[in-house]
CSV table of C-alpha atoms in Angstrom, one decimal:
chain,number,residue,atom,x,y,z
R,1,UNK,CA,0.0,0.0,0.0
R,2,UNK,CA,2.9,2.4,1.1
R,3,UNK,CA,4.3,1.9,-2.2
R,4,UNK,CA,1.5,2.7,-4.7
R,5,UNK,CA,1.4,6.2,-2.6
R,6,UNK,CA,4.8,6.3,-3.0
R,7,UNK,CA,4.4,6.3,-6.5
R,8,UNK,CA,1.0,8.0,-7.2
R,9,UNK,CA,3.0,11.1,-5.2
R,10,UNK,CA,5.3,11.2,-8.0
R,11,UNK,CA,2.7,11.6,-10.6
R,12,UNK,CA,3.5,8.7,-12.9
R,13,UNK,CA,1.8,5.0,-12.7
R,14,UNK,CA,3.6,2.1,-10.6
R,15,UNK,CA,3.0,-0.6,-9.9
R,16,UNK,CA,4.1,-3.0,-7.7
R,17,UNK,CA,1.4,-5.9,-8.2
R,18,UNK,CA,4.0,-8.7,-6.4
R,19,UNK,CA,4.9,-6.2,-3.0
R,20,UNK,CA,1.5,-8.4,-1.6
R,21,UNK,CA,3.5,-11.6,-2.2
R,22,UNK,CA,6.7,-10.2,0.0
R,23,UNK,CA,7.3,-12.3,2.8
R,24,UNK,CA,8.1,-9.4,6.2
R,25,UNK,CA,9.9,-10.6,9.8
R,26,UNK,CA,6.4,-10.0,11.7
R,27,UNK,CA,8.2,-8.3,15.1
R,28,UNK,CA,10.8,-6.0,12.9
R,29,UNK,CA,14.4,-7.4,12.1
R,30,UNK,CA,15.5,-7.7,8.6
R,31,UNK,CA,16.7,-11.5,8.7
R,32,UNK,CA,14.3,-14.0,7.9
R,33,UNK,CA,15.8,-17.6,9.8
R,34,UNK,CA,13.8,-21.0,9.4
R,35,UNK,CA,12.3,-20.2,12.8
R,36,UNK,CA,11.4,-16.4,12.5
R,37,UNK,CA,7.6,-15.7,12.9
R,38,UNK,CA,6.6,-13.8,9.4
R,39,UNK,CA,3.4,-13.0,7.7
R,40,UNK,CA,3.1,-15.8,5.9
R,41,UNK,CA,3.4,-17.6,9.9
R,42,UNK,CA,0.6,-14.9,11.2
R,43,UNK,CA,-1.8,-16.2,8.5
R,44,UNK,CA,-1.1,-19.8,9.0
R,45,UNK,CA,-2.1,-19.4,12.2
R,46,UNK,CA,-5.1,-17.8,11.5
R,47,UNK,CA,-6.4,-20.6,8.8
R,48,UNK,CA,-5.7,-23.1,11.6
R,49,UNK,CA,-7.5,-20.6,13.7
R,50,UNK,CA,-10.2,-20.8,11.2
R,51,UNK,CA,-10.5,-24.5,10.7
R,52,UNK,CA,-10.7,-24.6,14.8
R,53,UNK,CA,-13.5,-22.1,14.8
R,54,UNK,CA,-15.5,-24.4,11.5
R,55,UNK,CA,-14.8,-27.4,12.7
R,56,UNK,CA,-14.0,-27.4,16.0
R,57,UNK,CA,-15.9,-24.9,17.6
R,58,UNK,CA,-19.1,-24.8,14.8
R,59,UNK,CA,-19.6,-29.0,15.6
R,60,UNK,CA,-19.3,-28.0,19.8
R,61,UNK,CA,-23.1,-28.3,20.5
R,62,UNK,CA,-23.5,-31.8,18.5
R,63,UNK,CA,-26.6,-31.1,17.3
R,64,UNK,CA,-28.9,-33.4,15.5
R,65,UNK,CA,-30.7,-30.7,14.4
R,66,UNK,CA,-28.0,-29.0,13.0
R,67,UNK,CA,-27.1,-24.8,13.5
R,68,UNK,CA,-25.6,-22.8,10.6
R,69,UNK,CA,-21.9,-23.0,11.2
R,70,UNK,CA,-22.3,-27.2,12.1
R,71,UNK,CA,-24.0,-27.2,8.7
R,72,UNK,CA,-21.3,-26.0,6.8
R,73,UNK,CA,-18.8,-27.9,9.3
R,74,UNK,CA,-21.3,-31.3,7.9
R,75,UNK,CA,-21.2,-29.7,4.3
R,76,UNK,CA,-17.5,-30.1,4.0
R,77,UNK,CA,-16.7,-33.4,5.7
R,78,UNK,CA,-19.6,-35.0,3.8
R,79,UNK,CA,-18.0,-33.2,0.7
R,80,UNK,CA,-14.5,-34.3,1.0
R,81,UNK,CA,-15.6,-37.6,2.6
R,82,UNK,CA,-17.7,-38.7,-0.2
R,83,UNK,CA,-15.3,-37.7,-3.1
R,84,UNK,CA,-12.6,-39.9,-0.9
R,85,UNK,CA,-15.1,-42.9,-1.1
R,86,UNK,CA,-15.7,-42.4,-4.6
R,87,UNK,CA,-12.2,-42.2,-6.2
R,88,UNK,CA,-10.5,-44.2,-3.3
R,89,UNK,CA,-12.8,-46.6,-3.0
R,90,UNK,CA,-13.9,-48.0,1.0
R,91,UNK,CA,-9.9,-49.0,1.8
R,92,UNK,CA,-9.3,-45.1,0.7
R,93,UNK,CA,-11.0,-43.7,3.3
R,94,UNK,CA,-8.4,-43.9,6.1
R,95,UNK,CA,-6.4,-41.4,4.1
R,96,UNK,CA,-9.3,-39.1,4.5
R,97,UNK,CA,-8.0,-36.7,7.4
R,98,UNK,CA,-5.1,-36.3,5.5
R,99,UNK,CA,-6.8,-35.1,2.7
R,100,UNK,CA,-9.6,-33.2,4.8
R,101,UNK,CA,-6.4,-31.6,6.4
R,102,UNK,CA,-4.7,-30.0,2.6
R,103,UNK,CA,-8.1,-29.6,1.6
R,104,UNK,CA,-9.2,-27.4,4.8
R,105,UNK,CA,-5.9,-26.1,4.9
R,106,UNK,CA,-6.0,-24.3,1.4
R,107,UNK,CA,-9.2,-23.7,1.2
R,108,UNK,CA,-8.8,-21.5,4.2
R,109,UNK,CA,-5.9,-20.0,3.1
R,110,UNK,CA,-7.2,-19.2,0.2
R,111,UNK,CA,-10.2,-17.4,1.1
R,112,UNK,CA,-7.8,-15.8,4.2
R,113,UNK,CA,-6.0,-14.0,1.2
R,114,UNK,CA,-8.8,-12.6,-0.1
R,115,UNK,CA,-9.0,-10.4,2.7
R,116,UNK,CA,-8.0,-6.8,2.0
R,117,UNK,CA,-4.4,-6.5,3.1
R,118,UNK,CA,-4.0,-9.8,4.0
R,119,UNK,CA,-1.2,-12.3,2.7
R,120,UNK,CA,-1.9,-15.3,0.5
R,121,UNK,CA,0.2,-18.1,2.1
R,122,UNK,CA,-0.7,-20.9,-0.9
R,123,UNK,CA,0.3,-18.2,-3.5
R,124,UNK,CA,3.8,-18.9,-2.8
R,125,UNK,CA,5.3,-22.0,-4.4
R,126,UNK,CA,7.3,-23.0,-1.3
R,127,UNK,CA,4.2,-23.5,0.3
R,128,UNK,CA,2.1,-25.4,-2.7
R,129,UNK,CA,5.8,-27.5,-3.9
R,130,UNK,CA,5.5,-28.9,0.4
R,131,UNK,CA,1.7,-29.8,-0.2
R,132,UNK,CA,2.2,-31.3,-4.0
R,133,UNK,CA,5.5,-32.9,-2.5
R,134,UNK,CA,3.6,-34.3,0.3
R,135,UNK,CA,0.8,-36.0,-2.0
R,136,UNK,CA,3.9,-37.1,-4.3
R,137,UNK,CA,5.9,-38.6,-1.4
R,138,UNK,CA,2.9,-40.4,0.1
R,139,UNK,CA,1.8,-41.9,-2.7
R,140,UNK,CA,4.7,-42.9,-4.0
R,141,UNK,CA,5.7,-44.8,-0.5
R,142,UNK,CA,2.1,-45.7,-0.1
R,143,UNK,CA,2.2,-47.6,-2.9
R,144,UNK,CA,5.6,-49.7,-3.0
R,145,UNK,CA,4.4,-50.6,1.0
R,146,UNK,CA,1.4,-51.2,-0.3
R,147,UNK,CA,1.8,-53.3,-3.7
R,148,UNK,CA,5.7,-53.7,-3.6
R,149,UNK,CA,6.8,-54.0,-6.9
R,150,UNK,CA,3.8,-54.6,-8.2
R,151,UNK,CA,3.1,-50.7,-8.5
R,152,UNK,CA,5.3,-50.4,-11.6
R,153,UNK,CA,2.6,-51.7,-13.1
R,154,UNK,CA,1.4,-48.3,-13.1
R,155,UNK,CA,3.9,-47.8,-15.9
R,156,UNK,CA,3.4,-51.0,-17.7
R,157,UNK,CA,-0.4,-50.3,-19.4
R,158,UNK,CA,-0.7,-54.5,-19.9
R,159,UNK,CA,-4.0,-53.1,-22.0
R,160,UNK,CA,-1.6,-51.8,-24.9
R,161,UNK,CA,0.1,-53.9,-27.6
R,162,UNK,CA,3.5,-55.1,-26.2
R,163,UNK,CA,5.4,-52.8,-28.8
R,164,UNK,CA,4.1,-49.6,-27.5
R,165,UNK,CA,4.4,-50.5,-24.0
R,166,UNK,CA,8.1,-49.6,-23.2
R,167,UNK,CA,6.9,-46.1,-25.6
R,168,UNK,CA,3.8,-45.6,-23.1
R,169,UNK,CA,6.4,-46.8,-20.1
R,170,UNK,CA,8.3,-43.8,-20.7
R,171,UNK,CA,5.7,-41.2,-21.0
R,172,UNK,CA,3.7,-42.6,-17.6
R,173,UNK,CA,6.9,-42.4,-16.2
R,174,UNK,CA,7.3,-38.6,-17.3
R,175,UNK,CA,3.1,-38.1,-16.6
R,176,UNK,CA,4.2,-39.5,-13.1
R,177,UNK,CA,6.9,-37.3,-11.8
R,178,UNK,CA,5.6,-34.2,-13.4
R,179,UNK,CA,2.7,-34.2,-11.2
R,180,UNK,CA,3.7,-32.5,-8.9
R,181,UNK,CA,4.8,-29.8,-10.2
R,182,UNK,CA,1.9,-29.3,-12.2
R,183,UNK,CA,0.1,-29.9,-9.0
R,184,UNK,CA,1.9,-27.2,-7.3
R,185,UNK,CA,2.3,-24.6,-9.6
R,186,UNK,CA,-1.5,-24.9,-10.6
R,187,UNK,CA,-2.4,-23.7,-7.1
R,188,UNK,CA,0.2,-21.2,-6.7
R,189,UNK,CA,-0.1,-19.1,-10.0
R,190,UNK,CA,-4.2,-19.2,-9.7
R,191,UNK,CA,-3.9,-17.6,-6.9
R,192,UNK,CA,-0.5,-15.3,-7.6
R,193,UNK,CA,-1.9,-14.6,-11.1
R,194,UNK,CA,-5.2,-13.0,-10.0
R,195,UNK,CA,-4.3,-11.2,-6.5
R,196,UNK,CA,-1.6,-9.7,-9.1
R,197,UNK,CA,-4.4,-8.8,-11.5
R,198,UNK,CA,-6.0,-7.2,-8.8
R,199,UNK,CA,-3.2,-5.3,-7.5
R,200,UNK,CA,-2.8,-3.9,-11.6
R,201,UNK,CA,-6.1,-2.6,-11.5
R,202,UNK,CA,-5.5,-1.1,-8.5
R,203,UNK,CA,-2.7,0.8,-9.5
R,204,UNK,CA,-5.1,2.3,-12.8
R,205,UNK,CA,-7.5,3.8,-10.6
R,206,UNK,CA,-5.1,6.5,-9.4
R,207,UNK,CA,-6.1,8.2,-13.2
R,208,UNK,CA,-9.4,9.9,-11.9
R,209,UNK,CA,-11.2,9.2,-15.3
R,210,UNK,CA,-10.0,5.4,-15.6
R,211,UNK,CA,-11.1,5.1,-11.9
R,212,UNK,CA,-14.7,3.8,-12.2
R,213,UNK,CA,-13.5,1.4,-14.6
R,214,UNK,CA,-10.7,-0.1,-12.2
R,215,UNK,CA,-13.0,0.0,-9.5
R,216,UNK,CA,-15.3,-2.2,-11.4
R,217,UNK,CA,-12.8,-4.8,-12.9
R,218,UNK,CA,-11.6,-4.7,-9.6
R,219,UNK,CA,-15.4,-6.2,-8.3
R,220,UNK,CA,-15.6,-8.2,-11.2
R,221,UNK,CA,-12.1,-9.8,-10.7
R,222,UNK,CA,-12.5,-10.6,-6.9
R,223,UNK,CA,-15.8,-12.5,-8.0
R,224,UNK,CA,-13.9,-14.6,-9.9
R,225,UNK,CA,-11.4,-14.8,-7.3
R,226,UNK,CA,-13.8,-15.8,-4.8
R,227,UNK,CA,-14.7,-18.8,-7.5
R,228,UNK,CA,-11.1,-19.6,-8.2
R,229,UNK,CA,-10.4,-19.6,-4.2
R,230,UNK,CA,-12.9,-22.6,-3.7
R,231,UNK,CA,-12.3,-24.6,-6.7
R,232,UNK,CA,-8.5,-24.7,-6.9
R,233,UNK,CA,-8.9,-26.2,-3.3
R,234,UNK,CA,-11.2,-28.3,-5.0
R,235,UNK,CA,-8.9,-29.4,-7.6
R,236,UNK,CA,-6.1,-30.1,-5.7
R,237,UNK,CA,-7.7,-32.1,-3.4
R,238,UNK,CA,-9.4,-34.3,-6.2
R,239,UNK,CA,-6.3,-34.5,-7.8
R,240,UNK,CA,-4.9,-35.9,-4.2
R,241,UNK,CA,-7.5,-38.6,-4.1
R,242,UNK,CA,-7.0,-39.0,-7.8
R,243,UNK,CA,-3.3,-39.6,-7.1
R,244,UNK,CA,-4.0,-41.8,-3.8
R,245,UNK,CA,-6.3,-44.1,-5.9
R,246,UNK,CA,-3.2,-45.0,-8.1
R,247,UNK,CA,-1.3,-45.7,-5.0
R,248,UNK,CA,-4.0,-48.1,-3.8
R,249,UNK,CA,-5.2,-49.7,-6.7
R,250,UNK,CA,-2.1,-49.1,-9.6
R,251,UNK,CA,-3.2,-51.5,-11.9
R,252,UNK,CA,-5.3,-49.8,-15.3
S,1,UNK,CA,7.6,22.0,14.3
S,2,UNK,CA,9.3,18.6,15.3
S,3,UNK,CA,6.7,16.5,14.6
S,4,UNK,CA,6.8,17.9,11.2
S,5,UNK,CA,10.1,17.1,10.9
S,6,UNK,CA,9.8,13.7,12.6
S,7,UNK,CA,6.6,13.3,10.0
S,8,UNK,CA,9.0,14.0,7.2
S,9,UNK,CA,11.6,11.9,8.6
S,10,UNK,CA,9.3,9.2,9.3
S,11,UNK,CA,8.0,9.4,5.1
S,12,UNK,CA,11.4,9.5,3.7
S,13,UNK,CA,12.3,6.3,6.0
S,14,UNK,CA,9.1,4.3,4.8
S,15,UNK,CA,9.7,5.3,1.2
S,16,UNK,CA,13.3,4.3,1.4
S,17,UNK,CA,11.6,1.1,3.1
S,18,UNK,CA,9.3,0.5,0.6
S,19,UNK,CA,11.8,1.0,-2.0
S,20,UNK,CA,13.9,-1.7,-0.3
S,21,UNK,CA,11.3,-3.8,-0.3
S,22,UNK,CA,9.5,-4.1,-3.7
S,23,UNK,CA,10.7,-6.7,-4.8
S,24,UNK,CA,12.9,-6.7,-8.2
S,25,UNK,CA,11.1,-10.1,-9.8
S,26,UNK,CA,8.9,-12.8,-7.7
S,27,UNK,CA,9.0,-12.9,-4.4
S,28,UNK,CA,7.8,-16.0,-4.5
S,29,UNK,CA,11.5,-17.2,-5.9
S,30,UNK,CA,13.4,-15.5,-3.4
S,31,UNK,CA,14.8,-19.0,-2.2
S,32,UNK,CA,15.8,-17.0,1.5
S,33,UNK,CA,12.5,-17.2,2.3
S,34,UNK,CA,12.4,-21.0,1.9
S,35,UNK,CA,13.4,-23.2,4.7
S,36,UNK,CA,11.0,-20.4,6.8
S,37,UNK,CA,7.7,-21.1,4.5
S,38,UNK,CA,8.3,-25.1,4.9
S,39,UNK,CA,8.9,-25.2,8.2
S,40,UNK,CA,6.1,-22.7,9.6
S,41,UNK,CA,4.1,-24.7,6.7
S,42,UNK,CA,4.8,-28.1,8.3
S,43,UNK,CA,3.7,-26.8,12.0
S,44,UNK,CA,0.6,-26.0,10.5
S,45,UNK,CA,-0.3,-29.2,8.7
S,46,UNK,CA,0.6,-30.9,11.6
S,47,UNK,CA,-1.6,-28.9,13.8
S,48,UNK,CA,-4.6,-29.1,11.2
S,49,UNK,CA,-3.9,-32.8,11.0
S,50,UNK,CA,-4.1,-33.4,14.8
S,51,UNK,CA,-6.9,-30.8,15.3
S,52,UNK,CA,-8.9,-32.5,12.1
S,53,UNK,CA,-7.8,-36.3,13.2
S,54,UNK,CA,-8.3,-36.2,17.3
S,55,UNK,CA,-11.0,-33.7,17.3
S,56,UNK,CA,-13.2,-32.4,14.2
S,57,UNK,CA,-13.3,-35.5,12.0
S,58,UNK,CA,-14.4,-38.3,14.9
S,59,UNK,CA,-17.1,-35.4,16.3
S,60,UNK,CA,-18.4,-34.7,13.1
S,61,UNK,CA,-18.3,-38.2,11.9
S,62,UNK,CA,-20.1,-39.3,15.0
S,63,UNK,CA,-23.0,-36.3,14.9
S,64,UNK,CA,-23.5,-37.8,11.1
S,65,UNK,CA,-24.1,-41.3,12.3
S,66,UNK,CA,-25.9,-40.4,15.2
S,67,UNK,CA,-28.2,-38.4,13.0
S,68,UNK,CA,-28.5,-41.3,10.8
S,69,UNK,CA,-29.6,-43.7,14.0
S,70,UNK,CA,-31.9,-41.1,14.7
S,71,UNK,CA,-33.8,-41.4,11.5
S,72,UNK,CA,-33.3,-45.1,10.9
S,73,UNK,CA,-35.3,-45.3,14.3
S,74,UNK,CA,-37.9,-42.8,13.8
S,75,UNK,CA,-38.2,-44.3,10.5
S,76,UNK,CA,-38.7,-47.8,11.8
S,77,UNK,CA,-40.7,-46.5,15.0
S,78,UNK,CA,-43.1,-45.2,12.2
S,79,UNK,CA,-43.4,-48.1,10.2
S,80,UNK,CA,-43.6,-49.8,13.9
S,81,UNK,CA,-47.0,-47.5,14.2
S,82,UNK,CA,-48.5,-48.9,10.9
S,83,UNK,CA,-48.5,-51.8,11.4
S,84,UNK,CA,-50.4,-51.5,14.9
S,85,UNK,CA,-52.1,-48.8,13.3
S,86,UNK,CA,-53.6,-51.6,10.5
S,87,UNK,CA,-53.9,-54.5,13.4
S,88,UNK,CA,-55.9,-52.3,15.3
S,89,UNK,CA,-58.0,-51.9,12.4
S,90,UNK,CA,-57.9,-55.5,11.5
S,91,UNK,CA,-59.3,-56.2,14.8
S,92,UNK,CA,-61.6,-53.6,14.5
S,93,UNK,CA,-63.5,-54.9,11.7
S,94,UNK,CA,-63.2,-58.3,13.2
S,95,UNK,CA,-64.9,-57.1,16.2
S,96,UNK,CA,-67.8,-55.4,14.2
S,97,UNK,CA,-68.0,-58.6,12.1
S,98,UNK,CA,-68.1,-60.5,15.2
S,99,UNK,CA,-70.9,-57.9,16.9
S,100,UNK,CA,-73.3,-58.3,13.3
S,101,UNK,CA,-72.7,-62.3,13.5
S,102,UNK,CA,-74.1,-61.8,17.7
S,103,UNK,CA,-76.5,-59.5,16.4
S,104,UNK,CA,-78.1,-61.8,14.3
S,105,UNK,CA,-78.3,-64.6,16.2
S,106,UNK,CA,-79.8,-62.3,18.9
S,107,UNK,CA,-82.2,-61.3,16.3
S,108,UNK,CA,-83.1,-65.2,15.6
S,109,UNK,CA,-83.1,-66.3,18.7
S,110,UNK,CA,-86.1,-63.5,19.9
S,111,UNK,CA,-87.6,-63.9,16.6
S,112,UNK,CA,-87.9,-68.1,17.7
S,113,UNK,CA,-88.9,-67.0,21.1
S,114,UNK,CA,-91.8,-64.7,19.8
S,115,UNK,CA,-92.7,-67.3,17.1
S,116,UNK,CA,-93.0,-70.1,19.9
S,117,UNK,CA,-94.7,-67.6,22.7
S,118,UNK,CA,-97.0,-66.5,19.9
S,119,UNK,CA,-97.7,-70.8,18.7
S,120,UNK,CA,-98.7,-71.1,22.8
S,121,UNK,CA,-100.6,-68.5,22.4
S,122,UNK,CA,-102.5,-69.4,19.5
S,123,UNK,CA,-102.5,-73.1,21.1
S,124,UNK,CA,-104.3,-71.4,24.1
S,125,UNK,CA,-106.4,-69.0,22.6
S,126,UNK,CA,-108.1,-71.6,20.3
S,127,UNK,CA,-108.6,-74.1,23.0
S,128,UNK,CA,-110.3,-71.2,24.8
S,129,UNK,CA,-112.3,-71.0,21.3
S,130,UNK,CA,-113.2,-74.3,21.5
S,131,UNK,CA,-114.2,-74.4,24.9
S,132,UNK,CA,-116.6,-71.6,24.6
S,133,UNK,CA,-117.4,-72.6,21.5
S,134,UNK,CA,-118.6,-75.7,23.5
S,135,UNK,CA,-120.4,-74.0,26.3
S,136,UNK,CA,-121.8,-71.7,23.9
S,137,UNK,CA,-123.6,-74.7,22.4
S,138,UNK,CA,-124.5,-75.9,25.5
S,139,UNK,CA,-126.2,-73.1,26.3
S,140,UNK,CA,-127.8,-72.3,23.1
S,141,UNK,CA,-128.9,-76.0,23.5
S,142,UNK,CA,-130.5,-74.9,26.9
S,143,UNK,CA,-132.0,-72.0,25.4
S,144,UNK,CA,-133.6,-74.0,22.8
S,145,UNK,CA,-135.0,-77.0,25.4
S,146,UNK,CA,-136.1,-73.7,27.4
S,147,UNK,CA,-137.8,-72.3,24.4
S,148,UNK,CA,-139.6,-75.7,23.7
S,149,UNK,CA,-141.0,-75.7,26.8
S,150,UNK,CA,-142.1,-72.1,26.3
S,151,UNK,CA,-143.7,-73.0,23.0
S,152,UNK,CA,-145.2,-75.8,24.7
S,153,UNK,CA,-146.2,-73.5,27.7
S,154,UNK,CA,-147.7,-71.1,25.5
S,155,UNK,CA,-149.5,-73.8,22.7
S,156,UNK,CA,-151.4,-75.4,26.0
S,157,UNK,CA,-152.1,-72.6,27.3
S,158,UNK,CA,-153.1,-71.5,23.7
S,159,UNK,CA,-155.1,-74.4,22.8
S,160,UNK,CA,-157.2,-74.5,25.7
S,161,UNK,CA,-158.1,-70.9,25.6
S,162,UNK,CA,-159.0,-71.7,22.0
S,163,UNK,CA,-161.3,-74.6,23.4
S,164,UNK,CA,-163.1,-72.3,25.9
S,165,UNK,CA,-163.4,-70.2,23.5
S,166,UNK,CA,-165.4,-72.7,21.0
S,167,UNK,CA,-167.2,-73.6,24.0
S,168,UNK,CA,-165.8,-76.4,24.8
S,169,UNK,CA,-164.7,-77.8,28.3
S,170,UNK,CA,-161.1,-78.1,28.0
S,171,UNK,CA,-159.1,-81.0,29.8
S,172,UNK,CA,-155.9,-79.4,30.8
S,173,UNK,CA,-154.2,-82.9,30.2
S,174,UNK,CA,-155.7,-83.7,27.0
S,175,UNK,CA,-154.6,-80.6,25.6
S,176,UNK,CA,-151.3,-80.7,26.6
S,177,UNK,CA,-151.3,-84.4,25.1
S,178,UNK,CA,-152.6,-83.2,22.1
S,179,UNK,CA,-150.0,-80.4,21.6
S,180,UNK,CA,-147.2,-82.1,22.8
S,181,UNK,CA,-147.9,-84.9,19.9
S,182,UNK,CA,-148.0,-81.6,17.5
S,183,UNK,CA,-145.0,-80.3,18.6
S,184,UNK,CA,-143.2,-83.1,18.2
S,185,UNK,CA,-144.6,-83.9,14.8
């Protein structure tokens, strides 16, 4: 913020649509160690904070009959639940507060960033690379404790003629370990791309007659945002189970 | 005076700070900021995890199923009702056919009653018939002998005026002879 009236003070345009992405000591200091509490720690905390408060405290008064914030708490167990069963299959569903736990984690973080002034912790690609190397790691363990060697077969498509197998080996092989960085960096630039679109506009309506205009795109971008917010969560997390299911059952 | 000057202090330091820190390129590739992202990242997850796993999932979970009990019960409660809802109406109509079968043979048994008080009855009622049907005769047979004797009463008496009046003597006995041999003829 401090910035674009830095620059509108000078007359001319700036922008400086990535300063939201800029990770800050949060008590002062200029040295950011593995340990020091930042802004991307504050707002962390406060999606944990958040998932307490949903899940936690909205499912306190277990009621049958159930109140707004228990509804929405019901709403997005039954939600992530059921899409566990259905891509996992039954054996699947032990894995499913792990993937409740990405799911509720970005999907608070996400909206937590749309906040005015507040940071986007899954816009950074530290962040998202943990969470897609996480999935990765998991199912890649998961599946040799699981099926021993028996999970290559996930490379071996025994459904196409034995010519093109070693062809299709070498392309599941490059499909497989390219996950997760599409994984990752699907979430992180969503997000980066339109808080930075946001910011851009932003920066336009200091011209008083272009003002309106920004102020508009502005309302129509955070729409989308808000729709991008729920269903990159959504993605990822599909993609998780999607992923798991070849850990569990590797065989086409 | 020196607040201004502090003010203007104050601007030029948060420009200079601002300058410092807009970032040249992404700061989403400044690789300093790293190991502090994954490792504040990993106490969250772990946090969620244990929050989601010890607390919200097994709570949640357990409200869902309870629910569910609740409405399997109802559900079989109310199906529980229906059926004593249609035995109760089975018996119903039972008892009702049971009350018409009573009724009727109520109805036949006071109709035999009637139809054997009223047989006696009739029984009675013509033996009475017959018995004053009887002394009926009797009398009228009384009232007839009574009557002959009348007649004959009257034709002696009758005849023997007649004779003193043709001027004869009239034996009383003769007469009566006389009229009693007419009589009977």
């Amino acid at each position: 913020m401090a910035s674009e009236a830095h620059g509108a003070e000078e007359g001319g345009l700036v922008f400086h649509p990535m300063d939201q992405f800029i990770i800050k000591p949060l008590f002062g200091g200029d040295t950011i160690a593995w340990y020091t509490p930042t802004n991307a720690s504050l707002w962390m905390a406060l999606a944990v904070l958040a998932i307490i408060g949903l899940l936690v405290l909205g499912s306190s008064k277990r009621a049958i009959v159930p109140t707004r914030m228990q509804s929405i708490a019901e709403l997005a167990y039954g939600f992530i639940y059921k899409m566990v069963e259905d891509i996992c299959g039954k054996d699947g569903v032990k894995y499913f507060p792990y993937v409740m736990t990405l799911f509720m984690f970005i999907v608070c973080a996400n909206f937590l960033g749309l906040l005015p002034l507040s940071f986007t912790t899954t816009s950074h690609f530290a962040v998202t690379t943990v969470l897609a190397l996480a999935v990765f790691l998991t199912v890649t363990i998961l599946g040799f404790v699981l099926n021993g060697t028996k999970f290559l077969g996930l490379f071996w498509v025994s459904s196409a003629p034995l010519a093109l197998r070693p062809v299709l080996a070498i392309i599941e092989l490059i499909s497989y370990f390219v996950r997760p960085v599409s994984h990752s960096i699907r979430l992180a630039g969503n997000v980066m791309a339109g808080h930075a679109v946001i910011k851009v506009f932003a920066g336009f309506a200091a011209i008083t007659v272009i003002s309106p205009v920004s102020v508009l795109a502005i309302t129509a971008m955070y729409g989308l945002e808000v729709l991008v917010a729920f269903i990159q969560a959504y993605v990822f997390t599909i993609l998780t189970c999607v992923y798991l299911k070849d850990a569990l059952h590797p065989s086409h | 005076m020196a607040t201004e000057t502090h003010d203007a202090g104050h601007t030029a330091a948060d420009a200079a700070h601002a300058a410092a820190d807009s970032a040249p390129g992404m700061p989403q590739l400044d690789f300093a900021t790293y190991p502090n992202q994954i490792f504040w990242l990993l106490v969250t997850l772990v946090v969620i995890y244990l929050i989601l796993s010890r607390v919200a999932l097994p709570r949640i979970g357990g409200i869902l199923a309870e629910r569910t009990g609740t409405i399997t019960n109802d559900l079989a409660a109310a199906e529980d009702l229906k059926a004593k809802a249609v035995d109760a109406e089975a018996a119903y109509n039972q008892a009702l056919a049971d009350a018409r079968v009573e009724a009727q043979r109520i109805a036949a048994e006071a109709r035999a009653e009637i139809q054997a008080g009223l047989d006696d009855a009739i029984v009675k009622a013509d033996a009475e018939i017959a018995a004053k049907a009887a002394e009926s005769e009797k009398a009228i047979a009384e009232i007839r002998a009574n009557a002959l004797e009348s007649i004959k009463a009257v034709a002696d008496d009758t005849a023997v005026e007649i004779v003193t009046a043709m001027g004869g003597t009239a034996d009383a006995a003769a007469v009566s002879d006389a009229v009693a041999n007419r009589v009977k003829g």
